[in-house]
CSV table of C-alpha atoms in Angstrom, one decimal:
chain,number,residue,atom,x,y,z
A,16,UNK,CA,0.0,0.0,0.0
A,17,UNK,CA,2.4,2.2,0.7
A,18,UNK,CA,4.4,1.9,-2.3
A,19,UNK,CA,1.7,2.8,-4.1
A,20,UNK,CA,1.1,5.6,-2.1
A,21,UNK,CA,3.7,7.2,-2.8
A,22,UNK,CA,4.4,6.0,-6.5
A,23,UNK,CA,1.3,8.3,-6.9
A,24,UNK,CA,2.3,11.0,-5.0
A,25,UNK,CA,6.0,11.2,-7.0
A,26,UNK,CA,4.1,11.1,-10.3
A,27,UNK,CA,1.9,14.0,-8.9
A,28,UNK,CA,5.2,16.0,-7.9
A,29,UNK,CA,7.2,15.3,-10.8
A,30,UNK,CA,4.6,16.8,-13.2
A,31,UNK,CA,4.0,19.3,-11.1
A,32,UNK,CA,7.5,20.4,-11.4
A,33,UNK,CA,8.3,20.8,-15.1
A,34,UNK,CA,10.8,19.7,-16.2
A,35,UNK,CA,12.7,20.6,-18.6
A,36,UNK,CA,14.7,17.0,-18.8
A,37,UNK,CA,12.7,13.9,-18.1
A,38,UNK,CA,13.0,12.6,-14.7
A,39,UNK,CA,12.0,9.0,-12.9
A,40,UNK,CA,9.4,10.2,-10.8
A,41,UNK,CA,10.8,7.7,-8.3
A,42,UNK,CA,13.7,6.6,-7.1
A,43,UNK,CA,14.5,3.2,-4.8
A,44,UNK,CA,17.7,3.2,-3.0
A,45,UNK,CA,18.8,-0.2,-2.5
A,46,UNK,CA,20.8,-1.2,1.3
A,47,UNK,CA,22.2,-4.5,2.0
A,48,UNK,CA,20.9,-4.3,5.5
A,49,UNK,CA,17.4,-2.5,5.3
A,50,UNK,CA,15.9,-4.3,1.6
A,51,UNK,CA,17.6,-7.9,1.2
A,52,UNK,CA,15.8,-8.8,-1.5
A,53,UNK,CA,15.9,-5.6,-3.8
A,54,UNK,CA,15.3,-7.4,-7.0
A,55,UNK,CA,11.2,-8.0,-5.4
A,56,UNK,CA,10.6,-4.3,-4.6
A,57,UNK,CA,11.8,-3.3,-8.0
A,58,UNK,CA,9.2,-5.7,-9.5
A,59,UNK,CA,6.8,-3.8,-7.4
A,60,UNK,CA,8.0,-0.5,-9.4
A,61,UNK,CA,6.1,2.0,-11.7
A,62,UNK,CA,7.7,1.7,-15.3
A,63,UNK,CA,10.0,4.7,-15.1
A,64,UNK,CA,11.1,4.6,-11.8
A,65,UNK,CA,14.6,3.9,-11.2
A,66,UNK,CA,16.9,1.6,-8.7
A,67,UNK,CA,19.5,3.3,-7.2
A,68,UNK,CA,21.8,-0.1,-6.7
A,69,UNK,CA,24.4,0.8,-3.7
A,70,UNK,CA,26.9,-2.5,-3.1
A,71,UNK,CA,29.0,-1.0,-0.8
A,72,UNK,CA,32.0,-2.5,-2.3
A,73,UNK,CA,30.6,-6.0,-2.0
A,74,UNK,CA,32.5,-8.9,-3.0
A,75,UNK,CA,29.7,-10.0,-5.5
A,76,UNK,CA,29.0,-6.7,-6.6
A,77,UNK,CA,29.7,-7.3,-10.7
A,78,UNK,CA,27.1,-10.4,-10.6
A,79,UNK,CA,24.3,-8.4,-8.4
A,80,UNK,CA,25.0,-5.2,-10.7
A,81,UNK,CA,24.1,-7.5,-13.7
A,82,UNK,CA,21.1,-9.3,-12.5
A,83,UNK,CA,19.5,-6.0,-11.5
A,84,UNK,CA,20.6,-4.5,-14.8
A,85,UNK,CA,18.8,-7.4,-16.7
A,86,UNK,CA,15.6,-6.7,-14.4
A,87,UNK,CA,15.3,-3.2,-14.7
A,88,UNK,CA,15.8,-3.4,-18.7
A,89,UNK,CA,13.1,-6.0,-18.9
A,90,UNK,CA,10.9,-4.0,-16.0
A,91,UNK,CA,11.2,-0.4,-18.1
A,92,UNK,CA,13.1,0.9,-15.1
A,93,UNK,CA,16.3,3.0,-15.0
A,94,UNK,CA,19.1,1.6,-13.1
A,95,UNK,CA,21.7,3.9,-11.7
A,96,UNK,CA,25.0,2.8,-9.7
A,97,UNK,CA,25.6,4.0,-6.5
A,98,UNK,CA,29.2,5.4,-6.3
A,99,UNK,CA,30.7,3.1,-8.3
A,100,UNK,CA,31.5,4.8,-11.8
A,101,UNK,CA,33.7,1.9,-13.2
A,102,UNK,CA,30.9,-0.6,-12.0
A,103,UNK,CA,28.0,1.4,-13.9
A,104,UNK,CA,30.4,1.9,-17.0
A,105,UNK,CA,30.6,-1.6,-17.3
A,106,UNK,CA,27.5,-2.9,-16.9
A,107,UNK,CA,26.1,-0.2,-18.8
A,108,UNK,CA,23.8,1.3,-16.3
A,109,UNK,CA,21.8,4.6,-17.1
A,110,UNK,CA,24.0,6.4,-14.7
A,111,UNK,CA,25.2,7.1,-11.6
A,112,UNK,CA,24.2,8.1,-7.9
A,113,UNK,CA,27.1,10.2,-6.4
A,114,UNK,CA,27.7,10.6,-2.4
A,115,UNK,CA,27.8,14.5,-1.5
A,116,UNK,CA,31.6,14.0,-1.3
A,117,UNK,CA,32.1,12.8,-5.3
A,118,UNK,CA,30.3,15.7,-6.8
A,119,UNK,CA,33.3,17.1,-7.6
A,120,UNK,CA,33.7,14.4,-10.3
A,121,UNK,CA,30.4,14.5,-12.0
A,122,UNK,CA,31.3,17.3,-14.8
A,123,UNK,CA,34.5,14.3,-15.9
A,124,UNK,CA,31.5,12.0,-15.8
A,125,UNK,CA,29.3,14.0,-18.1
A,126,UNK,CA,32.1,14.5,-20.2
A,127,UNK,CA,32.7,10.7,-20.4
A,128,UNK,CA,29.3,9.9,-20.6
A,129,UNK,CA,26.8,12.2,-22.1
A,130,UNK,CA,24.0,10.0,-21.7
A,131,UNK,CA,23.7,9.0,-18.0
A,132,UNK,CA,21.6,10.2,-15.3
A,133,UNK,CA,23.7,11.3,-13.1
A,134,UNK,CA,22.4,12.3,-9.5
A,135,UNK,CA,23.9,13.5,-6.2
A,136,UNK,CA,23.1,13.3,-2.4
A,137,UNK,CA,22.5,16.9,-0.7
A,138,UNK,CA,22.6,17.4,3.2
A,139,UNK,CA,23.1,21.4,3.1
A,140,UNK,CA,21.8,24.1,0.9
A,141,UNK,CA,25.8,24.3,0.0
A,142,UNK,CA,25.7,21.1,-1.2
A,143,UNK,CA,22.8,21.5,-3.3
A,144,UNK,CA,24.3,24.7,-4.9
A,145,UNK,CA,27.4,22.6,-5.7
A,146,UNK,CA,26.0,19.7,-7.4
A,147,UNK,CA,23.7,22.2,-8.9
A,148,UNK,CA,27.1,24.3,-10.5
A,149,UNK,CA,28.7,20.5,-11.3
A,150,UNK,CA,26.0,20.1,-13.8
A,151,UNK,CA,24.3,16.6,-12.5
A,152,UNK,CA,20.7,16.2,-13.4
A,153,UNK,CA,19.4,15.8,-10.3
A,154,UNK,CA,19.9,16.3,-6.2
A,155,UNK,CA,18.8,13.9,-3.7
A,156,UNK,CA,18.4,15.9,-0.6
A,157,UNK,CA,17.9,14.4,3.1
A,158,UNK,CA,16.9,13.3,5.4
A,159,UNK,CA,13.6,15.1,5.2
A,160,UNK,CA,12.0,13.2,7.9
A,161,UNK,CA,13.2,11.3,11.0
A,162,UNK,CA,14.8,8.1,8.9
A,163,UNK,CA,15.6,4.7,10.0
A,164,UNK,CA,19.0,5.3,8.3
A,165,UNK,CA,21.4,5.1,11.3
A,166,UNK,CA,23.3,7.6,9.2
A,167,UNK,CA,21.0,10.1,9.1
A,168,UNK,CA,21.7,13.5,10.5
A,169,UNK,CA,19.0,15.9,11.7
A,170,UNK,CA,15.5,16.0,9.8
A,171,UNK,CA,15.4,19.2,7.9
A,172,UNK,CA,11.4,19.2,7.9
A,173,UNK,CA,9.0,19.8,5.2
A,174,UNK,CA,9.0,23.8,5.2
A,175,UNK,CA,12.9,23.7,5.5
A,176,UNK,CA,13.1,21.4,2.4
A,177,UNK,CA,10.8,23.0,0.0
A,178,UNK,CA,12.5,26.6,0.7
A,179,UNK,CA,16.0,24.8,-0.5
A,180,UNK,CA,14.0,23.6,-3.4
A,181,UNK,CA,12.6,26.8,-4.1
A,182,UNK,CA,16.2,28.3,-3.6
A,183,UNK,CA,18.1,25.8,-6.6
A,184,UNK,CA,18.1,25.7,-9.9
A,185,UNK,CA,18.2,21.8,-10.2
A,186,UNK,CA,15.8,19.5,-9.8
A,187,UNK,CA,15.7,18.1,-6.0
A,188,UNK,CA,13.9,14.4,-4.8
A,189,UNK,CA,13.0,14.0,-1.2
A,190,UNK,CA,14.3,11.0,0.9
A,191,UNK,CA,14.6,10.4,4.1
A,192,UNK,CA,11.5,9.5,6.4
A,193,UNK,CA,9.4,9.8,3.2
A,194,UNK,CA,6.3,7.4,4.0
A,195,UNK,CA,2.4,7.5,2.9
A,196,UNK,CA,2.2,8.9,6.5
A,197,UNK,CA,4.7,12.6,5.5
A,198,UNK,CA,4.3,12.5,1.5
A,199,UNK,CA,1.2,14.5,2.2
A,200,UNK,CA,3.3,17.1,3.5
A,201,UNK,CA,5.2,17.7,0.1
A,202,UNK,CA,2.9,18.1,-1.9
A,203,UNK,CA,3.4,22.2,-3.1
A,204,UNK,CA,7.4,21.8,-2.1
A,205,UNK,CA,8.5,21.7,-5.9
A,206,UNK,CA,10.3,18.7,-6.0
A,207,UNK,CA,10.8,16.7,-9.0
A,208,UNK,CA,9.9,13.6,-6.9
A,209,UNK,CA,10.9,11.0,-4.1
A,210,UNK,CA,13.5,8.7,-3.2
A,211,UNK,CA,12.8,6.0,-0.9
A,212,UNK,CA,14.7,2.7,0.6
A,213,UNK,CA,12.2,0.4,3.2
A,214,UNK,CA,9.1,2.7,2.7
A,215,UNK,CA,8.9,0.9,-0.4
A,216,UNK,CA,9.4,-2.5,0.7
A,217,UNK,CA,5.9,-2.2,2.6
């Protein structure tokens, strides 16, 4: 129930926004620890969304990269690496999802590879600016909400997080806390959607 909750509530958001560059309305961030089996929630998926695959330098990493890869192509789902640029590269995923500390790298990446989606975690307003001047599609900013992420700093709130989206010129996706309980509360905050990891599992 609640994935569908909130599939409807990022489709809502991301049309709301408009774009000038298509955007997955919704984005599931995959943890070893918090969604096992991440290959059954992405089956669950809207066509369109995507699956943000973080390994964590896992020893297996390659084989689980190209499982999900062949899942995702047959679900009409984007598939972007968490981290891992070599990994995506050769697997051929749709892109990337860069920690706050590699934005630095993703104007080398767009220069490497034109066609990815390439997003970026936000904590700060400064981050948001610099992922924002580093050219990557997208910002994932949290946590919005209290988050069962152990680590997850303080919630910005709902009023905090649309006045940084208001404040950017890139497009900005919600995680952190976001639930069918909270979505409600972002509804006129201008994102360009939402960004999940065990909300959707439920």
């Amino acid at each position: 129930m609640s994935l569908q909750v909130l599939a409807e509530a990022a489709a809502h958001l991301n049309r709301a926004a408009g774009l000038k560059k298509p955007l997955p309305p919704l984005l599931f961030f995959t943890d070893p620890q918090r969604t096992p089996d991440p290959a059954a929630i992405a089956r669950r998926l809207p066509a369109g969304s995507a699956v943000v695959l973080r390994l964590f330098g896992a020893a297996d990493a390659v084989d689980q990269a190209r499982k999900m890869r062949a899942l995702t192509a047959e679900l009409g789902l984007k598939l972007l690496i968490g981290a891992d640029t070599d990994l995506a590269a050769a697997i051929k995923a749709d892109g990337v999802h860069l920690p706050q500390r590699l934005i630095v790298q993703s104007p080398s990446l767009r220069r490497q590879h034109p066609e990815w989606l390439i997003t970026a975690a936000a904590h700060s307003q400064a981050a948001l600016e610099r992922a924002s001047l580093a050219g990557t599609d997208a910002a994932v900013v949290s946590p919005v909400f209290p988050s069962q992420s152990p680590s997850a700093g303080a919630p910005l709130g709902a009023e905090q997080f649309a006045a940084m989206v208001q404040a950017t010129q890139i497009p900005v996706y919600a995680l952190g806390g976001v639930t069918a309980d909270t979505v409600g509360q972002l509804k006129d905050s201008g994102a360009a959607g939402l960004a999940a990891v065990s909300a959707l599992a439920d």
